[in-house]
XYZ file of N, CA, C and O in Angstrom:
748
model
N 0.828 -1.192 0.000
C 0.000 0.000 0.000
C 0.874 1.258 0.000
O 0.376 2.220 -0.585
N 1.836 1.396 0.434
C 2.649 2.542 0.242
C 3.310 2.877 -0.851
O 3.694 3.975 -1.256
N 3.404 1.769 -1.301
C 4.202 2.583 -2.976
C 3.133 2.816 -3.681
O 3.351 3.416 -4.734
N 1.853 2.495 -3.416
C 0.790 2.959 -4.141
C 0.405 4.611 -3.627
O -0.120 5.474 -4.331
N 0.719 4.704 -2.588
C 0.515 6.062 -2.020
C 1.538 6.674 -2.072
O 1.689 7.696 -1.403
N 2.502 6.182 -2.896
C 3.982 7.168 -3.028
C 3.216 8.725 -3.353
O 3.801 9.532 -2.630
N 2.502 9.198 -3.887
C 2.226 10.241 -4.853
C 1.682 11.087 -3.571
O 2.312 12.069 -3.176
N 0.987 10.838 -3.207
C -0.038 11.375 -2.091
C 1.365 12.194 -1.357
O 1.565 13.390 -1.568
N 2.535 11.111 -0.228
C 2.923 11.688 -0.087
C 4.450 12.202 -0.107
O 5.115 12.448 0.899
N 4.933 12.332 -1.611
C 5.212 12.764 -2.328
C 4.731 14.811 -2.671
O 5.394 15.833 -2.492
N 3.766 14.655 -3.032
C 2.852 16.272 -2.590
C 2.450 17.027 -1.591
O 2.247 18.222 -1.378
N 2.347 15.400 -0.687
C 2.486 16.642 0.829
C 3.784 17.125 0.930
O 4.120 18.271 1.226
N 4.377 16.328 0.707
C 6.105 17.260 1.390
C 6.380 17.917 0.602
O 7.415 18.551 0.805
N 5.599 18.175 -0.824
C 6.738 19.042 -1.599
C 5.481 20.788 -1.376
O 5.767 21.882 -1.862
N 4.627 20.590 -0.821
C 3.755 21.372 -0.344
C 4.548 22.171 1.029
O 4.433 23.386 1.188
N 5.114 21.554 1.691
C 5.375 21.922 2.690
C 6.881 22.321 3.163
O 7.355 22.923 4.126
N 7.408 21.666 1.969
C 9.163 22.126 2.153
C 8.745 23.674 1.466
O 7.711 24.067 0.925
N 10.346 24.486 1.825
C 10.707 25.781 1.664
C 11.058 25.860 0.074
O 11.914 25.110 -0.396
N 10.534 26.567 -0.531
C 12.112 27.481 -1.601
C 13.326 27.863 -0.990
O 13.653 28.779 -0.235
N 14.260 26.327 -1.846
C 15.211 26.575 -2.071
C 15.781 25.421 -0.997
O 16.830 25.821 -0.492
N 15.398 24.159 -0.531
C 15.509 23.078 0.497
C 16.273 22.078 -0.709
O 16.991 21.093 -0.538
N 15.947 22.554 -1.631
C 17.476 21.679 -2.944
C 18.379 22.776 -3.248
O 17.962 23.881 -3.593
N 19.642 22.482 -3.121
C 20.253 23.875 -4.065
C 20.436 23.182 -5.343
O 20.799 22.067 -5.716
N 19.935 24.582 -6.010
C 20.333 24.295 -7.562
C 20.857 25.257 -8.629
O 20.443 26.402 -8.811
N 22.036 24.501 -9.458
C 22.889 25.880 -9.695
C 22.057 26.329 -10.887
O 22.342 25.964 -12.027
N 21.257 26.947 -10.675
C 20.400 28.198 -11.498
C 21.388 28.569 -12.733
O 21.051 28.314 -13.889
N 22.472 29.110 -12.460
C 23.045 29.921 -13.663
C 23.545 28.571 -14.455
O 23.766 28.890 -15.623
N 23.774 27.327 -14.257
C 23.596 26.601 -15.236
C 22.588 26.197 -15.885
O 22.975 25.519 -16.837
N 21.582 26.271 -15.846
C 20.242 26.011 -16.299
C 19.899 26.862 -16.770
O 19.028 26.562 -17.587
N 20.191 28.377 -16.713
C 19.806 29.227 -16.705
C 20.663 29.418 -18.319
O 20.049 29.761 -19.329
N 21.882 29.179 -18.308
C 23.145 28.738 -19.172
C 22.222 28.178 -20.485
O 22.049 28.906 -21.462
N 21.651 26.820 -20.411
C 21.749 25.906 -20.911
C 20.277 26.386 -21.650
O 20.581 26.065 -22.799
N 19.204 26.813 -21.743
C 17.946 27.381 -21.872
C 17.985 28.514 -22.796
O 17.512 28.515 -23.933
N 18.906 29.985 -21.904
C 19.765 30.836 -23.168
C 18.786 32.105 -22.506
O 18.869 33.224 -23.011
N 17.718 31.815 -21.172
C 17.131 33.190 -20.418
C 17.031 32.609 -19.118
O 17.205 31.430 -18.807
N 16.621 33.927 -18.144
C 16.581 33.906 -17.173
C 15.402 33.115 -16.625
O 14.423 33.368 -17.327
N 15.134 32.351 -15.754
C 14.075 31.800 -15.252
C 13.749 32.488 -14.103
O 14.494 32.933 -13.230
N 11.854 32.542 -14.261
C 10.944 32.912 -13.456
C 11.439 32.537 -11.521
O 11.823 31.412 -11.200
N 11.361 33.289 -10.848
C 11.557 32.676 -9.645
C 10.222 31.831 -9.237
O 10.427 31.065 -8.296
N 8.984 31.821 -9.726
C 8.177 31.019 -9.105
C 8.439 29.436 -9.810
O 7.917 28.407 -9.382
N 9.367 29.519 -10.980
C 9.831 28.415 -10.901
C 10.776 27.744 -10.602
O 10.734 26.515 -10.548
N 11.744 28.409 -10.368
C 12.752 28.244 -9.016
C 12.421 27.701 -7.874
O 13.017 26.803 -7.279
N 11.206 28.401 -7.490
C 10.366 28.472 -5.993
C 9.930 26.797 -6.288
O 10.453 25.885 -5.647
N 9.149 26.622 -7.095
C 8.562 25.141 -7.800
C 9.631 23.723 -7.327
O 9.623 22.681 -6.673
N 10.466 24.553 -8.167
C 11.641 23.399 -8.725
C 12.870 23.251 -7.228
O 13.898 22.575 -7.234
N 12.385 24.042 -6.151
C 13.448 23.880 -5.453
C 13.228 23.611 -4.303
O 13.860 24.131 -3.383
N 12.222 22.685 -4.121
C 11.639 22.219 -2.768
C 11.669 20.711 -2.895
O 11.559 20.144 -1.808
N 11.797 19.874 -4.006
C 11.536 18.440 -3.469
C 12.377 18.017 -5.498
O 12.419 18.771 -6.470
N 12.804 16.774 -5.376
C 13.350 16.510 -6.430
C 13.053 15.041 -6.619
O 12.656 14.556 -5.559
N 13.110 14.166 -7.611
C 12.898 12.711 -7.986
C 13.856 11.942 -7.177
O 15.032 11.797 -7.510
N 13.238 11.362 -5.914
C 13.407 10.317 -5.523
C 14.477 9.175 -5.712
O 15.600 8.913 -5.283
N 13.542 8.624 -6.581
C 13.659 7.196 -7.089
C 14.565 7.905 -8.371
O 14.047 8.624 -9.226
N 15.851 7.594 -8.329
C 16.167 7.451 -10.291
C 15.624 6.997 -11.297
O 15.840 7.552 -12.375
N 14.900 6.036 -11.233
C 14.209 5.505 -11.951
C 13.329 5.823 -12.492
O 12.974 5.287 -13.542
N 12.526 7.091 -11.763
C 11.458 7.930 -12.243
C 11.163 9.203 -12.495
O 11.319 9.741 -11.398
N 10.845 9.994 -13.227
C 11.023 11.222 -12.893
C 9.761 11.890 -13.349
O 9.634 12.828 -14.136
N 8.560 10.991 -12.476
C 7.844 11.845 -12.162
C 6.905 11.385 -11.024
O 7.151 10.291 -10.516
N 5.587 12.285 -10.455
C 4.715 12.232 -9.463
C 3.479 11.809 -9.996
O 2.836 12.590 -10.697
N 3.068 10.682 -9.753
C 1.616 9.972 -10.714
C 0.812 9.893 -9.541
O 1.245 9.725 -8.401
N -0.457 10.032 -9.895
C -1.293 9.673 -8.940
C -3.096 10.158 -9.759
O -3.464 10.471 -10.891
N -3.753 9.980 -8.454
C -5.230 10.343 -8.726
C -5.709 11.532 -7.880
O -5.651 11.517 -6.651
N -6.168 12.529 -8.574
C -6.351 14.130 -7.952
C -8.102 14.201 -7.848
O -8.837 13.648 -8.666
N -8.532 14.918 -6.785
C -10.118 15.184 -6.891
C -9.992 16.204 -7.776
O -9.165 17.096 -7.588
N -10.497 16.189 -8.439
C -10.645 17.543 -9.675
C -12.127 18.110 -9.431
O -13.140 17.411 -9.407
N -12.079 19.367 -9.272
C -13.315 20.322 -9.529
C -12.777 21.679 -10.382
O -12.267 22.584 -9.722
N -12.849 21.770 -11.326
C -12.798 23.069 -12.395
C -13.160 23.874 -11.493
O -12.054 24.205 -11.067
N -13.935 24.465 -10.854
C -14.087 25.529 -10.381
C -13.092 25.920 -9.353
O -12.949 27.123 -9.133
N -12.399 25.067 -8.709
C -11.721 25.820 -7.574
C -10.031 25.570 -8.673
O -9.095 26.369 -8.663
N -10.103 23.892 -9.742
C -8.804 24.638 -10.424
C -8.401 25.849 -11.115
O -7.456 26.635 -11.036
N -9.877 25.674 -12.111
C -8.898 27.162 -13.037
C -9.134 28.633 -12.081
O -10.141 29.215 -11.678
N -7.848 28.852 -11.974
C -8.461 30.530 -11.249
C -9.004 31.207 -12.445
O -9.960 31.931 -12.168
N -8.614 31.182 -13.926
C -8.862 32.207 -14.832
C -8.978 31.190 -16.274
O -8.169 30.386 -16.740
N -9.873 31.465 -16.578
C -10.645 31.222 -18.337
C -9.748 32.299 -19.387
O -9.951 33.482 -19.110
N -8.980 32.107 -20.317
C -8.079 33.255 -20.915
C -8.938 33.283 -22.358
O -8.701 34.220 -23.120
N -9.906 32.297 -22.741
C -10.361 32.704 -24.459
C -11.509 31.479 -24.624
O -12.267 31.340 -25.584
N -11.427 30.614 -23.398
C -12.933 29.863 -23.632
C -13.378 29.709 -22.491
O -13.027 28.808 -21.730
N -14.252 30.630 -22.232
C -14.792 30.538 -20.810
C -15.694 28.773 -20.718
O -16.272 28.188 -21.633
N -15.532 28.403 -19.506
C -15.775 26.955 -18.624
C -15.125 25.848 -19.613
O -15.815 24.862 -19.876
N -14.112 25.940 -20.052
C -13.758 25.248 -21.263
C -13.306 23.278 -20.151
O -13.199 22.129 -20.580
N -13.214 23.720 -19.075
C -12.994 22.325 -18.475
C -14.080 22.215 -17.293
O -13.804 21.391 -16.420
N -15.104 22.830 -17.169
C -16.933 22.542 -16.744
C -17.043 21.186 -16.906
O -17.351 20.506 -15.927
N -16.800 20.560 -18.204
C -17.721 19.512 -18.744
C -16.577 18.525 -18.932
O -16.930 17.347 -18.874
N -15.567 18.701 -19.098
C -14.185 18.095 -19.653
C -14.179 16.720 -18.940
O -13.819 15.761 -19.624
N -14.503 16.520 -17.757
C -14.707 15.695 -17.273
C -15.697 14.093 -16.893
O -15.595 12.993 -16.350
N -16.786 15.109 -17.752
C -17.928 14.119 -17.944
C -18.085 13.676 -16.317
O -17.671 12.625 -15.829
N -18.684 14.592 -15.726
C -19.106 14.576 -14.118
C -18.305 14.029 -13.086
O -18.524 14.227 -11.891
N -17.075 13.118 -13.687
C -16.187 12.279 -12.638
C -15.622 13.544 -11.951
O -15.561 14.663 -12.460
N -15.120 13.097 -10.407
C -15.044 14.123 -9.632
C -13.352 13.681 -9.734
O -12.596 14.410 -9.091
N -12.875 12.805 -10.321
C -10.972 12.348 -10.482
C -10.905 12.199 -11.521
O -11.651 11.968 -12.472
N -9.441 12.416 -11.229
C -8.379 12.712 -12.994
C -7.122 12.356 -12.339
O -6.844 12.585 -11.162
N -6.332 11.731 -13.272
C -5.227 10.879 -13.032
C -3.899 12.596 -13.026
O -4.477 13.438 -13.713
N -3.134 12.927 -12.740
C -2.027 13.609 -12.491
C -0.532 12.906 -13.001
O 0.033 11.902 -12.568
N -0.271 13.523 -13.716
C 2.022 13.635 -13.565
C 2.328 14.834 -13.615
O 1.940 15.696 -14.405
N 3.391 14.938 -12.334
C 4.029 15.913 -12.614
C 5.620 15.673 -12.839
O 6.227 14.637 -12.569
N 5.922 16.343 -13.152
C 7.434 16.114 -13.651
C 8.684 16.524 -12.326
O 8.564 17.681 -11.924
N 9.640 15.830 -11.757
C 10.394 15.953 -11.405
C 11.904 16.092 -12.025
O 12.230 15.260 -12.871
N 12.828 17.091 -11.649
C 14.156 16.690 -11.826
C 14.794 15.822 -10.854
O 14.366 15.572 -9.727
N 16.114 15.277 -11.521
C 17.317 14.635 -10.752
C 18.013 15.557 -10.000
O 17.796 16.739 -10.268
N 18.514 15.392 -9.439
C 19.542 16.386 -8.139
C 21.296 16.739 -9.060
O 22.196 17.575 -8.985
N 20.995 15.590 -9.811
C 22.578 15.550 -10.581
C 22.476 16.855 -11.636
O 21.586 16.841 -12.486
N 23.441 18.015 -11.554
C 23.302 19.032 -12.244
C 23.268 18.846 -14.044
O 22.603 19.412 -14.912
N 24.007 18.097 -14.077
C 24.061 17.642 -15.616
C 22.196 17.409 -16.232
O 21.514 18.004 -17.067
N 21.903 16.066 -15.160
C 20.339 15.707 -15.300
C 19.288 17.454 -15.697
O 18.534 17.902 -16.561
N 19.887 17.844 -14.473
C 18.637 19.201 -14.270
C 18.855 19.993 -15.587
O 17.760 20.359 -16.014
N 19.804 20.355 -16.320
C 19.965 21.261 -16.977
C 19.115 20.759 -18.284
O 18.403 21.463 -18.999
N 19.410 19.185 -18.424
C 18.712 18.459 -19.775
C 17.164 18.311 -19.421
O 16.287 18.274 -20.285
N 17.002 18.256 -18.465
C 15.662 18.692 -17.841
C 14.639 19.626 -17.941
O 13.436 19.390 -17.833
N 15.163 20.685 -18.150
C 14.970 21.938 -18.207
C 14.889 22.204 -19.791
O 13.898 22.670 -20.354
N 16.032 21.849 -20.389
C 15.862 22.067 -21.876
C 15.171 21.241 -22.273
O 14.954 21.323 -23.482
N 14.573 20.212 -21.616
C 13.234 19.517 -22.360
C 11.824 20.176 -21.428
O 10.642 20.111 -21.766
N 12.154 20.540 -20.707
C 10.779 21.410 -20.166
C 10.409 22.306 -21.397
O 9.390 22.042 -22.035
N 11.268 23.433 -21.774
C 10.915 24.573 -22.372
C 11.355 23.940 -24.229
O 10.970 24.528 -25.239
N 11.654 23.495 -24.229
C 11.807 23.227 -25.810
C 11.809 21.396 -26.188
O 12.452 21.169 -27.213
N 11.327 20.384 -25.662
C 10.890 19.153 -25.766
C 9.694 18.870 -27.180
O 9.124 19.658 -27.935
N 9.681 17.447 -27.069
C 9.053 16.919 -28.125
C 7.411 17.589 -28.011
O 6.528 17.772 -28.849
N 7.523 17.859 -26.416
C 5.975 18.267 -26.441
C 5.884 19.557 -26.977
O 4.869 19.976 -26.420
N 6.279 20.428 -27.677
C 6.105 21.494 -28.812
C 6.047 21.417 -29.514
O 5.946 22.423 -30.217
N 6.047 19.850 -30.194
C 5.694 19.119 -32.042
C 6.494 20.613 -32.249
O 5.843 21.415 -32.918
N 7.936 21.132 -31.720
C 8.754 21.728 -32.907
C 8.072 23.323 -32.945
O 8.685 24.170 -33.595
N 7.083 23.625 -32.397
C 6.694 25.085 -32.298
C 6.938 25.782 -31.371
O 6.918 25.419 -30.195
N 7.251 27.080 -31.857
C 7.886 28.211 -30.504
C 6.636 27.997 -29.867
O 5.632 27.940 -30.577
N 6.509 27.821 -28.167
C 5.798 28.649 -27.367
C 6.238 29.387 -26.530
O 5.898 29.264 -25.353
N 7.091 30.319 -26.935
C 7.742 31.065 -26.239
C 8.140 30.505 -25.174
O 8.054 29.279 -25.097
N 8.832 31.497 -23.767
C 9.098 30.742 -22.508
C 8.361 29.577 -21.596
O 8.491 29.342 -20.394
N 7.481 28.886 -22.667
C 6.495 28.067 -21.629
C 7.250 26.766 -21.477
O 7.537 26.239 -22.551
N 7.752 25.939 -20.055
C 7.514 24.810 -19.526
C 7.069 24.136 -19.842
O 6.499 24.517 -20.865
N 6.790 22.763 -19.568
C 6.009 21.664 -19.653
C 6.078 20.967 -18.081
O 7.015 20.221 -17.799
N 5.229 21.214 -17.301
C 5.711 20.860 -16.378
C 4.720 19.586 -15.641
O 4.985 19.172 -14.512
N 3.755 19.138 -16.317
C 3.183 18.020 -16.519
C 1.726 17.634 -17.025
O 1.466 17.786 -18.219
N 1.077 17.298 -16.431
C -0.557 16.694 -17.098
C -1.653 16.382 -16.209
O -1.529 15.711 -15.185
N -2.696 16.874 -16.619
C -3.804 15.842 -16.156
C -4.666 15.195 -17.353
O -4.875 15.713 -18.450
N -5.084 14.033 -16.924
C -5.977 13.281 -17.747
C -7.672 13.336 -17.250
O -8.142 13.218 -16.118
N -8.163 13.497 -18.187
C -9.377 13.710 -18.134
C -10.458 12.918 -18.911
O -10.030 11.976 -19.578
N -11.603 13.116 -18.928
C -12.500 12.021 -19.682
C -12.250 12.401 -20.884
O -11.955 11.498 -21.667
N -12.279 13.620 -21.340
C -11.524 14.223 -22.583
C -10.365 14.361 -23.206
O -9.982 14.936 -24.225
N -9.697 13.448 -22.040
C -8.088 13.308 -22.765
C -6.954 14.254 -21.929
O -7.324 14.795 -20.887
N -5.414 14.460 -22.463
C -4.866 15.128 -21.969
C -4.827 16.498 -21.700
O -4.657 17.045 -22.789
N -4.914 17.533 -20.608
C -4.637 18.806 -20.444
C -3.211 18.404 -19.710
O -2.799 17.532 -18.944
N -2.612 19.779 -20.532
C -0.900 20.103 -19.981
C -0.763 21.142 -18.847
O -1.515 21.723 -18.064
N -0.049 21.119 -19.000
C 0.207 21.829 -17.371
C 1.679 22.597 -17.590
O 2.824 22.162 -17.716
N 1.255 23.594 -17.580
C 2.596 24.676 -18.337
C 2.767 25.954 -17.260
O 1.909 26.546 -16.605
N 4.137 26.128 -17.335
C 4.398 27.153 -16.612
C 4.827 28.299 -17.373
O 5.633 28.025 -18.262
N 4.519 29.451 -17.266
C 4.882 30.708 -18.538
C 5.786 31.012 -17.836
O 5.536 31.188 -16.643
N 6.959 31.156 -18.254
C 8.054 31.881 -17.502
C 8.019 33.278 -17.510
O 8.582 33.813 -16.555
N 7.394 34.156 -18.517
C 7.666 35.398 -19.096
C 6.364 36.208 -17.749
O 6.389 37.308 -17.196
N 5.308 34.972 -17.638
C 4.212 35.459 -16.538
C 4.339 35.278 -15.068
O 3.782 35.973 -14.217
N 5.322 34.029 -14.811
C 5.468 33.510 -13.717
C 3.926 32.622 -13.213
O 3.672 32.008 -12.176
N 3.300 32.821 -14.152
C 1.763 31.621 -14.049
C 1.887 30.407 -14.762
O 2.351 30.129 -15.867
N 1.152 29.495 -13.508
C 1.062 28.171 -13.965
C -0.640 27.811 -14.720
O -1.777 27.888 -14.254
N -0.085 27.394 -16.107
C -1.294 27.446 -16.719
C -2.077 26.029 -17.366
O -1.713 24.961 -16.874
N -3.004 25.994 -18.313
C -2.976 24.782 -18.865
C -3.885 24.520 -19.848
O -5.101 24.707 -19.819
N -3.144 24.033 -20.802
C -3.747 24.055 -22.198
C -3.890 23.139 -22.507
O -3.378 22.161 -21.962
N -4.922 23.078 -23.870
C -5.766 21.403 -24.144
C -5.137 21.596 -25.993
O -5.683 22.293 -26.848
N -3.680 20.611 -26.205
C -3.240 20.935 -26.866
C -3.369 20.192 -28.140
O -2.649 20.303 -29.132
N -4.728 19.165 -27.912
C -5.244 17.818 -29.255
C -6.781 19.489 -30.058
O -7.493 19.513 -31.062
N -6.577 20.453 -28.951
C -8.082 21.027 -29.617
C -7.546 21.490 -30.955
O -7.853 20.634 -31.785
N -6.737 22.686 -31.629
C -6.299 22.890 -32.735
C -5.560 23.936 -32.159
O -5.173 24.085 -31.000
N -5.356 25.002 -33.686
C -4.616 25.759 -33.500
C -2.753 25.675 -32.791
O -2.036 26.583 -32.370
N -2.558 24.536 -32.897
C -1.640 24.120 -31.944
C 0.095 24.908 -31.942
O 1.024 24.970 -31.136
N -0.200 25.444 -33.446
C 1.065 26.264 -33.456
C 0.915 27.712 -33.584
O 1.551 28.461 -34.326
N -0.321 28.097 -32.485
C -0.387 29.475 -32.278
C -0.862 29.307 -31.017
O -2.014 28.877 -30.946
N -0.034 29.626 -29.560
C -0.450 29.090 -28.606
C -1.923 29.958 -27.956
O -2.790 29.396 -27.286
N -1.934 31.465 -28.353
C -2.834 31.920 -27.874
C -3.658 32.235 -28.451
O -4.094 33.386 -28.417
N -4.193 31.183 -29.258
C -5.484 30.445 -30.045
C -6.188 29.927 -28.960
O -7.301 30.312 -28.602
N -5.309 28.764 -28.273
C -6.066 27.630 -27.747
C -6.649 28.182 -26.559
O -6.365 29.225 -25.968
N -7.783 27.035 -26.230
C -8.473 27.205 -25.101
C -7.644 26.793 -24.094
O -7.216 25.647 -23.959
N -7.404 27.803 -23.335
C -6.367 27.758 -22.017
C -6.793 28.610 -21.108
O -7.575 29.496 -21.449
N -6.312 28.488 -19.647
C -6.377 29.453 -18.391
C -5.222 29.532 -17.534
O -4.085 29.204 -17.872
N -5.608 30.036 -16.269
C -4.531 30.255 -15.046
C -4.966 29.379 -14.433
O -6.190 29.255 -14.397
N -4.315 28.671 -13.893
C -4.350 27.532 -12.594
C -3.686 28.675 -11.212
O -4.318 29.000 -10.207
N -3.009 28.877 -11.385
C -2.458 29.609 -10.337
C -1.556 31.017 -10.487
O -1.359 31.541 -11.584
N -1.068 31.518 -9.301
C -0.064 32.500 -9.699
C 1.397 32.602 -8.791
O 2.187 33.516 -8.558
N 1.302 31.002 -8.373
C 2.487 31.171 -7.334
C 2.719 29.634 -7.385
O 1.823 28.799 -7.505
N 3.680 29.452 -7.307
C 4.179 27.549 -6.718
C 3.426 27.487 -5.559
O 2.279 27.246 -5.936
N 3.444 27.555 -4.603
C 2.252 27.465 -3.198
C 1.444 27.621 -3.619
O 0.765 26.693 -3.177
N 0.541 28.421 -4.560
C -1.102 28.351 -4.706
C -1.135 27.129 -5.827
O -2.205 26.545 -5.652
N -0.520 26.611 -6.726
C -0.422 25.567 -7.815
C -0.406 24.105 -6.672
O -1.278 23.252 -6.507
N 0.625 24.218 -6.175
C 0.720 23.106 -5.162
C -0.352 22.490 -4.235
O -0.678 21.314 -4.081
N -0.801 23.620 -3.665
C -2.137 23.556 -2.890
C -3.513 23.499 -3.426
O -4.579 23.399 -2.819
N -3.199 23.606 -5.040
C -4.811 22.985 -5.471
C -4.736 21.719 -5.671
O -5.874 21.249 -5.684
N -3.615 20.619 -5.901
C -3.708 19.405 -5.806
C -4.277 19.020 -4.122
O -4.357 19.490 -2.987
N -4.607 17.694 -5.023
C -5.630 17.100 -3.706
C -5.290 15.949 -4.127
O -6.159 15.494 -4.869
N -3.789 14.784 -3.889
C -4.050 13.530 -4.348
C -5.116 12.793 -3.226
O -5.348 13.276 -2.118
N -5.795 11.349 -3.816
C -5.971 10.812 -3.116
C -5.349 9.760 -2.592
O -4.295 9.484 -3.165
N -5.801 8.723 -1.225
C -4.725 7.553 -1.316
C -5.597 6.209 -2.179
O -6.693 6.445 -2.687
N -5.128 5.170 -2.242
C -5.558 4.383 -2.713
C -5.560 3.051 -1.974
O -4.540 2.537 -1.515
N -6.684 2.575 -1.901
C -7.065 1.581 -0.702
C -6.052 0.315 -0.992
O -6.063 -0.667 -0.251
């Protein structure tokens, strides 16, 4: 039962550690990317790191309610109301780095420029993981240029004009992003 509840708590502690309880050498990453990074993703990225080598990421099952996730609708208002088809859970990954500086930096350059851009600028945006829904995948992106964690539904179209798509704000801080997860455990 506990490695099934790895995730659960996994999010509590990374809820509850400080910015900056990993050091991480920033100006290499910072190096390796080619701009400066947002401190709320600093703040994000510097409280809890991948575990297990083996994995590098946080899976689990989240209570989802649209209304208390999206703080903000940016071009389709209630666009994840229904997304769900009434289930009150949605499966979660979030992405962790390795502690090994080499790891973090390749990390990072697949956050902001990875396969998940099918190859299109989205400017400073992250990839910083997913939820699954009855409707499929929503991403989970961090704007560096905003310091907001956002999330876009990137099978709808428009896909190589990012502010086409139906997207919003999830949050405006690593602590308020963190604290809308709700994993559950699993019996």
């Amino acid at each position: 039962m506990e490695n099934r509840n790895k995730g659960k708590i996994c999010i509590e502690k990374w809820k509850v550690s400080k910015p900056g309880t990993i050091e991480v050498d920033w100006t290499g990453v910072e190096n390796t990317v080619g701009f400066q990074l947002h401190e709320n993703l600093k703040d994000f990225y510097s409280r809890i790191s991948a575990e297990d080598k083996n994995s590098d990421s946080l899976d689990g099952i989240m209570k989802f309610n649209p209304g208390k996730f999206v703080k903000e609708y940016v071009n389709k208002e209630n666009w994840l109301e229904d997304a769900n088809g009434g289930r009150e859970f949605c499966g979660l990954s979030l992405y962790l780095p390795q502690e090994n500086s080499n790891e973090l930096c390749r990390f990072f350059k697949d956050a902001f420029f990875g396969d998940w851009t099918g190859g299109n600028n989205l400017g400073h945006r992250a990839y910083i993981g997913e939820i699954l829904l009855n409707i499929g995948q929503i991403s989970l992106i961090f704007n560096n240029d905003t310091g907001k964690f956002e999330w876009v539904d990137m099978g709808y179209g428009y896909y190589d004009v990012y502010e086409e798509n139906p997207y919003g704000v999830i949050a405006d801080s690593a602590q308020e992003f963190l604290d809308k997860i709700d994993l559950v455990e699993i019996p």
